[in-house]
Amino acid sequence: MGSERWRALAGLALAVAAGAAAGQASARWLSAAALLLLAALALGWPRRTAAPPPPEPLAPAPPPDALARLQIQLEHLPAASWVLSGAGRLQPLSQRARRLLAPGAVQDAAALQALLIERARAGQAGQLQLDTERGSERWSLALQPLQLAGEAQVLLVLLPLESALESERLLAWQQLVQVLTHEIMNSLTPIASLSQGALELLDDPAAGDELRLALDTIAQRAAGLQRFVADYRRLSQLPPPQLEPVDLGALLARLQAAVAPSWAARGGAAHFDLAHPGLRLQADPAQLEQALLNLIRNAEIATQDTPQPQLWIEARLSRGGRLRLTVRDNGPGVPPGLEQQIFLPFFSATPGGHGIGLTLTRQLVHGMGGRLRHARPLEGGAAFVLSF
């Protein structure tokens, strides 16, 4: 309908214009023709217009930069992580980091940030003591140099140690109390019972032998309890190690001369292997020899019912420049499930054992900066590895 109205107005305007051009109308007619033409244009003069250009396809969003990708990866990890730029700007990368700096966490957030920057610039990883609203807590700081967008930066990661250490310490105390209680009650229970019986026998003149037996048993149990306390003091009062270079070749030669004859007398053999001649270790010579003798003694006990018992002692360098001393036997091995309990004080998987040999050995090795662990060889038996 709009196009028909336009055509009518246009036709009328052209007719008026033609009449005016022929001299049949005045200026009023010319004005009317101009108004009609304007009206026709307003209603939509049919004209060719260029089609609008098709919309340009949306450019894909630029990929996140390296820092953004790192933040995405670390955002929800249970560790507080930051990145330190070359300009000294410390930027949190994880929720744990932001929570740690928020009110109600550390007591002085600014001091923590200054400490992190200082440690990162000095390259000092390790433990930190943080004052939080819950008290003093231990955290472990790890540092990793990075190259982000061509700039040298440092990734800082803080992990809480307090909860893990507290849990392990509580478990160790629970296990130790169980062992101590068992050992002490094994002595006190018969002592109490026999003491009561001995008091009753005092009124019976004919009970001399029974009274003597009761008193002798009490004396034996008291002596056993005294040895137990002495062993406990021995564990808790080890002298500090005196470190010096130890020639492992000479050490293994002394051990071989000391223990090989007894293994041969039992129908077996003791094998000593120094994989790299000239190996030396910074250790306390007496304590290191005592630790190895304790493990050899355990191997002797473990193989007492084994035909042709075998002992292997090996010293070699492993990957990372660590020194490994391995003591292995062909006995029945440690019963499954007791791999961790064998290091508890006074716990023994051997009937009649005192349960301090492995505990004492581990303390000696740790005191010299090493580690002692149990391994289950594919060939069977048991192996204990000292690494330094």
XYZ file of C-alpha atoms in Angstrom:
388
model
C 0.000 0.000 0.000
C 2.854 2.387 0.652
C 4.180 1.848 -2.907
C 0.784 2.655 -4.465
C 0.531 5.889 -2.471
C 4.022 6.838 -3.571
C 3.167 6.209 -7.232
C 0.004 8.380 -6.992
C 1.860 11.243 -5.377
C 4.692 10.984 -7.825
C 2.332 10.994 -10.807
C 0.462 13.992 -9.511
C 3.689 15.836 -8.835
C 4.969 15.167 -12.354
C 1.695 16.329 -13.902
C 1.725 19.562 -11.916
C 5.345 20.117 -12.846
C 4.595 19.519 -16.543
C 1.703 21.979 -16.458
C 3.785 24.586 -14.750
C 6.554 24.120 -17.302
C 4.031 24.746 -20.131
C 3.110 28.134 -18.593
C -0.346 27.006 -17.431
C 0.308 27.603 -13.676
C 1.732 30.201 -11.422
C 4.510 29.978 -8.852
C 1.937 28.515 -6.414
C 1.681 25.470 -8.700
C 5.452 25.065 -8.776
C 5.554 25.162 -4.995
C 2.841 22.499 -4.784
C 4.745 20.271 -7.216
C 7.915 20.547 -5.067
C 5.994 19.654 -1.890
C 4.455 16.607 -3.576
C 7.875 15.412 -4.737
C 9.243 15.778 -1.193
C 6.289 13.787 0.146
C 6.967 11.073 -2.386
C 10.593 10.907 -1.293
C 9.483 10.707 2.338
C 7.259 7.725 1.526
C 10.248 5.904 0.053
C 11.674 6.671 -3.328
C 12.582 3.347 -4.960
C 16.322 3.406 -5.158
C 19.086 0.858 -5.424
C 21.171 0.633 -2.279
C 24.298 -1.393 -1.771
C 23.743 -4.549 0.271
C 25.294 -4.317 3.711
C 28.574 -6.165 3.921
C 28.344 -9.560 5.577
C 29.364 -9.508 9.206
C 32.981 -10.360 9.746
C 33.486 -13.673 11.539
C 34.332 -13.263 15.193
C 38.019 -13.640 15.801
C 38.841 -16.462 18.241
C 39.612 -15.302 21.738
C 43.349 -14.965 22.237
C 44.804 -17.860 24.242
C 45.578 -17.083 27.866
C 49.134 -16.089 28.524
C 51.556 -18.294 30.420
C 50.821 -16.664 33.777
C 47.060 -17.110 33.335
C 47.529 -20.765 32.419
C 49.699 -21.277 35.479
C 47.065 -19.658 37.678
C 44.340 -21.906 36.229
C 46.422 -24.968 37.006
C 47.243 -23.932 40.591
C 43.993 -22.234 41.578
C 42.402 -25.137 43.482
C 45.469 -27.018 44.689
C 45.769 -27.400 48.499
C 48.910 -25.271 48.520
C 49.549 -21.562 48.763
C 51.355 -20.463 45.591
C 52.642 -17.129 44.296
C 54.752 -15.892 41.420
C 57.407 -13.223 41.973
C 58.114 -11.053 38.949
C 61.484 -9.584 38.124
C 60.158 -6.229 39.291
C 59.496 -7.642 42.762
C 55.712 -7.959 42.454
C 54.300 -10.934 44.373
C 51.080 -12.214 42.801
C 48.954 -14.968 44.412
C 48.056 -17.853 42.109
C 45.813 -20.020 44.304
C 42.862 -19.714 46.648
C 45.013 -21.001 49.509
C 47.479 -18.136 48.997
C 44.714 -15.523 49.042
C 43.137 -17.072 52.143
C 46.502 -17.134 53.890
C 46.902 -13.393 53.374
C 43.270 -12.593 54.244
C 42.174 -11.422 57.714
C 41.942 -14.296 60.178
C 44.907 -16.247 58.782
C 48.468 -15.005 59.356
C 48.780 -12.231 61.889
C 50.885 -9.968 59.638
C 50.205 -10.453 55.930
C 52.645 -7.731 54.887
C 55.449 -9.335 56.888
C 54.721 -12.696 55.252
C 54.874 -11.198 51.763
C 58.140 -9.424 52.578
C 59.578 -12.688 53.939
C 58.535 -14.617 50.825
C 60.124 -12.031 48.541
C 63.315 -12.079 50.593
C 63.531 -15.887 50.595
C 62.762 -16.098 46.868
C 65.468 -13.586 45.940
C 67.980 -15.388 48.133
C 66.912 -18.814 46.820
C 66.272 -20.035 50.376
C 63.691 -22.813 50.309
C 62.896 -24.865 53.418
C 60.771 -24.547 56.522
C 59.049 -21.374 57.693
C 57.519 -20.598 61.055
C 54.319 -18.582 60.550
C 52.371 -16.826 63.291
C 48.706 -17.447 62.479
C 45.508 -16.861 64.379
C 45.705 -20.522 65.460
C 49.240 -20.133 66.819
C 52.700 -20.842 65.459
C 52.660 -23.223 62.476
C 55.369 -24.835 60.366
C 55.199 -24.569 56.586
C 57.543 -25.786 53.855
C 58.581 -23.345 51.126
C 59.558 -24.601 47.658
C 61.012 -22.341 44.946
C 61.131 -22.869 41.187
C 62.646 -20.403 38.662
C 60.372 -19.753 35.652
C 60.492 -17.956 32.312
C 57.098 -16.321 31.681
C 56.657 -14.092 28.624
C 60.431 -13.853 28.328
C 60.832 -12.595 31.895
C 62.666 -14.438 34.666
C 60.271 -15.081 37.545
C 60.074 -17.355 40.587
C 57.247 -19.705 41.562
C 56.770 -19.983 45.347
C 54.751 -22.812 46.910
C 53.941 -23.063 50.625
C 52.727 -26.383 52.061
C 51.498 -26.796 55.656
C 53.561 -29.257 57.664
C 51.921 -28.944 61.047
C 48.894 -31.152 60.444
C 50.871 -33.958 58.780
C 53.627 -33.877 61.394
C 51.114 -33.705 64.223
C 49.237 -36.706 62.862
C 52.414 -38.759 62.477
C 53.651 -37.726 65.913
C 50.337 -38.674 67.524
C 50.338 -42.060 65.809
C 53.932 -42.697 66.909
C 53.074 -41.816 70.509
C 50.025 -44.092 70.459
C 52.070 -46.999 69.146
C 54.883 -46.329 71.607
C 52.494 -46.164 74.560
C 50.930 -49.463 73.495
C 54.328 -51.154 73.380
C 55.497 -49.610 76.655
C 52.268 -50.537 78.410
C 52.470 -54.113 77.163
C 56.085 -54.523 78.229
C 55.637 -52.951 81.659
C 52.422 -54.850 82.420
C 54.125 -58.131 81.465
C 56.499 -57.520 84.369
C 54.261 -55.794 86.913
C 51.350 -58.236 86.736
C 53.308 -61.340 87.880
C 55.250 -59.239 90.398
C 52.021 -58.076 92.037
C 50.497 -61.550 91.996
C 53.578 -63.312 93.353
C 54.093 -60.665 96.033
C 50.593 -61.278 97.343
C 51.185 -65.026 97.288
C 54.520 -64.671 99.063
C 52.865 -62.721 101.878
C 50.402 -65.554 102.391
C 53.190 -68.163 102.381
C 55.002 -66.390 105.198
C 52.457 -67.804 107.664
C 53.057 -71.391 106.459
C 56.273 -72.880 107.888
C 56.169 -75.747 105.371
C 56.031 -73.493 102.297
C 59.735 -72.641 102.183
C 60.326 -73.927 98.658
C 57.236 -72.212 97.253
C 58.183 -68.959 98.948
C 61.718 -69.198 97.588
C 60.372 -69.808 94.049
C 57.985 -66.857 94.288
C 60.698 -64.523 95.504
C 63.091 -65.745 92.797
C 60.473 -65.103 90.117
C 59.827 -61.621 91.484
C 63.563 -60.900 91.385
C 63.800 -62.069 87.762
C 60.833 -59.992 86.635
C 62.193 -56.933 88.465
C 65.559 -57.425 86.762
C 63.805 -57.685 83.388
C 61.957 -54.453 84.065
C 65.235 -52.809 85.060
C 66.840 -53.905 81.779
C 63.833 -52.533 79.915
C 64.274 -49.114 81.541
C 68.021 -49.227 80.844
C 67.339 -49.959 77.170
C 64.904 -47.052 77.036
C 67.529 -44.729 78.512
C 70.036 -46.056 76.005
C 67.716 -45.099 73.140
C 67.057 -41.632 74.492
C 70.641 -40.738 75.417
C 72.673 -41.482 72.307
C 75.854 -39.406 72.099
C 76.061 -36.961 69.185
C 77.966 -38.369 66.202
C 81.543 -37.252 65.533
C 81.676 -37.022 61.743
C 84.846 -37.727 59.799
C 85.756 -39.364 56.457
C 85.229 -43.140 56.675
C 86.972 -45.496 54.235
C 84.200 -47.934 53.324
C 86.643 -50.488 51.933
C 88.416 -50.714 55.273
C 85.099 -50.791 57.149
C 83.741 -53.701 55.078
C 87.017 -55.575 55.477
C 86.763 -55.296 59.297
C 83.152 -56.468 59.241
C 83.995 -59.403 56.990
C 86.771 -60.511 59.338
C 84.399 -60.228 62.301
C 81.273 -61.996 61.008
C 82.184 -64.196 58.005
C 83.532 -67.098 60.116
C 80.293 -67.487 62.076
C 78.218 -67.571 58.867
C 80.563 -70.154 57.374
C 80.307 -72.252 60.557
C 76.535 -72.368 60.098
C 76.927 -73.741 56.568
C 76.360 -70.409 54.854
C 78.384 -67.443 53.668
C 78.701 -63.695 54.099
C 79.311 -61.713 50.902
C 80.808 -58.208 50.925
C 80.827 -56.070 47.790
C 82.350 -52.612 47.355
C 81.008 -51.582 43.948
C 83.238 -48.517 43.641
C 86.750 -48.758 45.130
C 87.840 -45.782 47.169
C 84.361 -44.873 48.409
C 84.435 -42.644 51.475
C 81.588 -41.396 53.652
C 81.373 -38.529 56.133
C 80.101 -40.361 59.216
C 80.896 -41.423 62.768
C 83.028 -44.570 62.262
C 81.998 -46.252 65.513
C 78.284 -45.490 65.130
C 78.234 -46.552 61.468
C 79.939 -49.843 62.329
C 77.515 -50.373 65.222
C 74.526 -49.757 62.930
C 75.781 -52.341 60.408
C 76.546 -54.854 63.159
C 72.992 -54.461 64.482
C 71.580 -55.248 61.029
C 73.938 -58.221 60.641
C 72.827 -59.526 64.033
C 69.183 -59.235 62.949
C 70.016 -61.168 59.776
C 71.628 -63.916 61.882
C 68.486 -64.239 63.991
C 66.229 -64.183 60.930
C 68.178 -66.994 59.219
C 68.694 -69.246 62.249
C 66.317 -71.865 60.782
C 67.395 -71.319 57.154
C 69.605 -73.981 55.557
C 72.695 -72.425 54.006
C 72.069 -68.897 55.360
C 73.383 -66.113 53.174
C 74.292 -62.513 53.986
C 75.023 -59.815 51.436
C 76.478 -56.394 52.296
C 76.941 -54.002 49.409
C 78.174 -50.407 49.133
C 77.559 -48.461 45.927
C 76.753 -45.028 44.563
C 73.209 -44.596 43.297
C 71.595 -41.937 41.131
C 71.914 -38.410 42.425
C 75.271 -39.095 44.042
C 73.722 -40.856 47.046
C 75.632 -43.614 48.784
C 73.705 -46.823 49.520
C 74.709 -49.485 52.003
C 72.493 -52.582 51.751
C 72.300 -55.471 54.245
C 70.302 -58.400 52.841
C 69.643 -61.981 53.942
C 67.792 -65.034 52.603
C 65.599 -65.572 55.647
C 61.779 -65.565 55.744
C 61.613 -61.768 55.594
C 59.510 -59.341 57.586
C 55.881 -60.502 57.931
C 53.531 -58.490 55.688
C 51.938 -55.553 57.496
C 54.776 -55.108 59.987
C 57.106 -53.115 57.728
C 56.608 -49.884 59.703
C 56.098 -51.353 63.172
C 59.508 -53.040 63.172
C 61.097 -49.616 63.740
C 59.015 -48.918 66.867
C 60.868 -49.076 70.171
C 60.458 -52.441 71.964
C 58.425 -53.967 69.123
C 59.853 -57.271 67.953
C 58.553 -59.713 65.355
C 60.949 -62.325 66.797
C 59.873 -64.207 69.943
C 62.102 -63.163 72.818
C 63.471 -60.146 70.977
C 64.043 -56.892 72.850
C 62.807 -54.706 69.975
C 65.458 -52.003 70.230
C 67.935 -53.092 67.545
C 66.222 -51.489 64.545
C 65.121 -48.462 66.545
C 68.672 -47.859 67.739
C 70.054 -48.425 64.241
C 67.644 -45.943 62.684
C 68.543 -43.332 65.295
C 72.255 -43.848 64.643
C 71.790 -43.504 60.872
C 69.531 -40.444 61.169
C 71.993 -38.813 63.531
C 74.628 -39.013 60.788
C 72.317 -37.436 58.226
C 71.234 -40.691 56.560
C 68.057 -42.721 56.169
C 67.244 -46.326 56.993
C 64.411 -48.166 55.314
C 63.205 -51.713 54.828
C 62.962 -53.227 51.344
C 61.415 -56.497 50.219
C 63.749 -58.070 47.629
C 62.359 -59.989 44.669
C 64.619 -62.901 45.664
C 62.959 -63.135 49.082
C 64.357 -62.461 52.519
C 64.759 -59.000 53.961
C 66.884 -56.031 53.005
C 67.697 -52.870 54.921
C 69.054 -49.903 52.995
C 71.125 -47.093 54.513
C 71.323 -44.088 52.219
C 73.477 -40.989 52.667
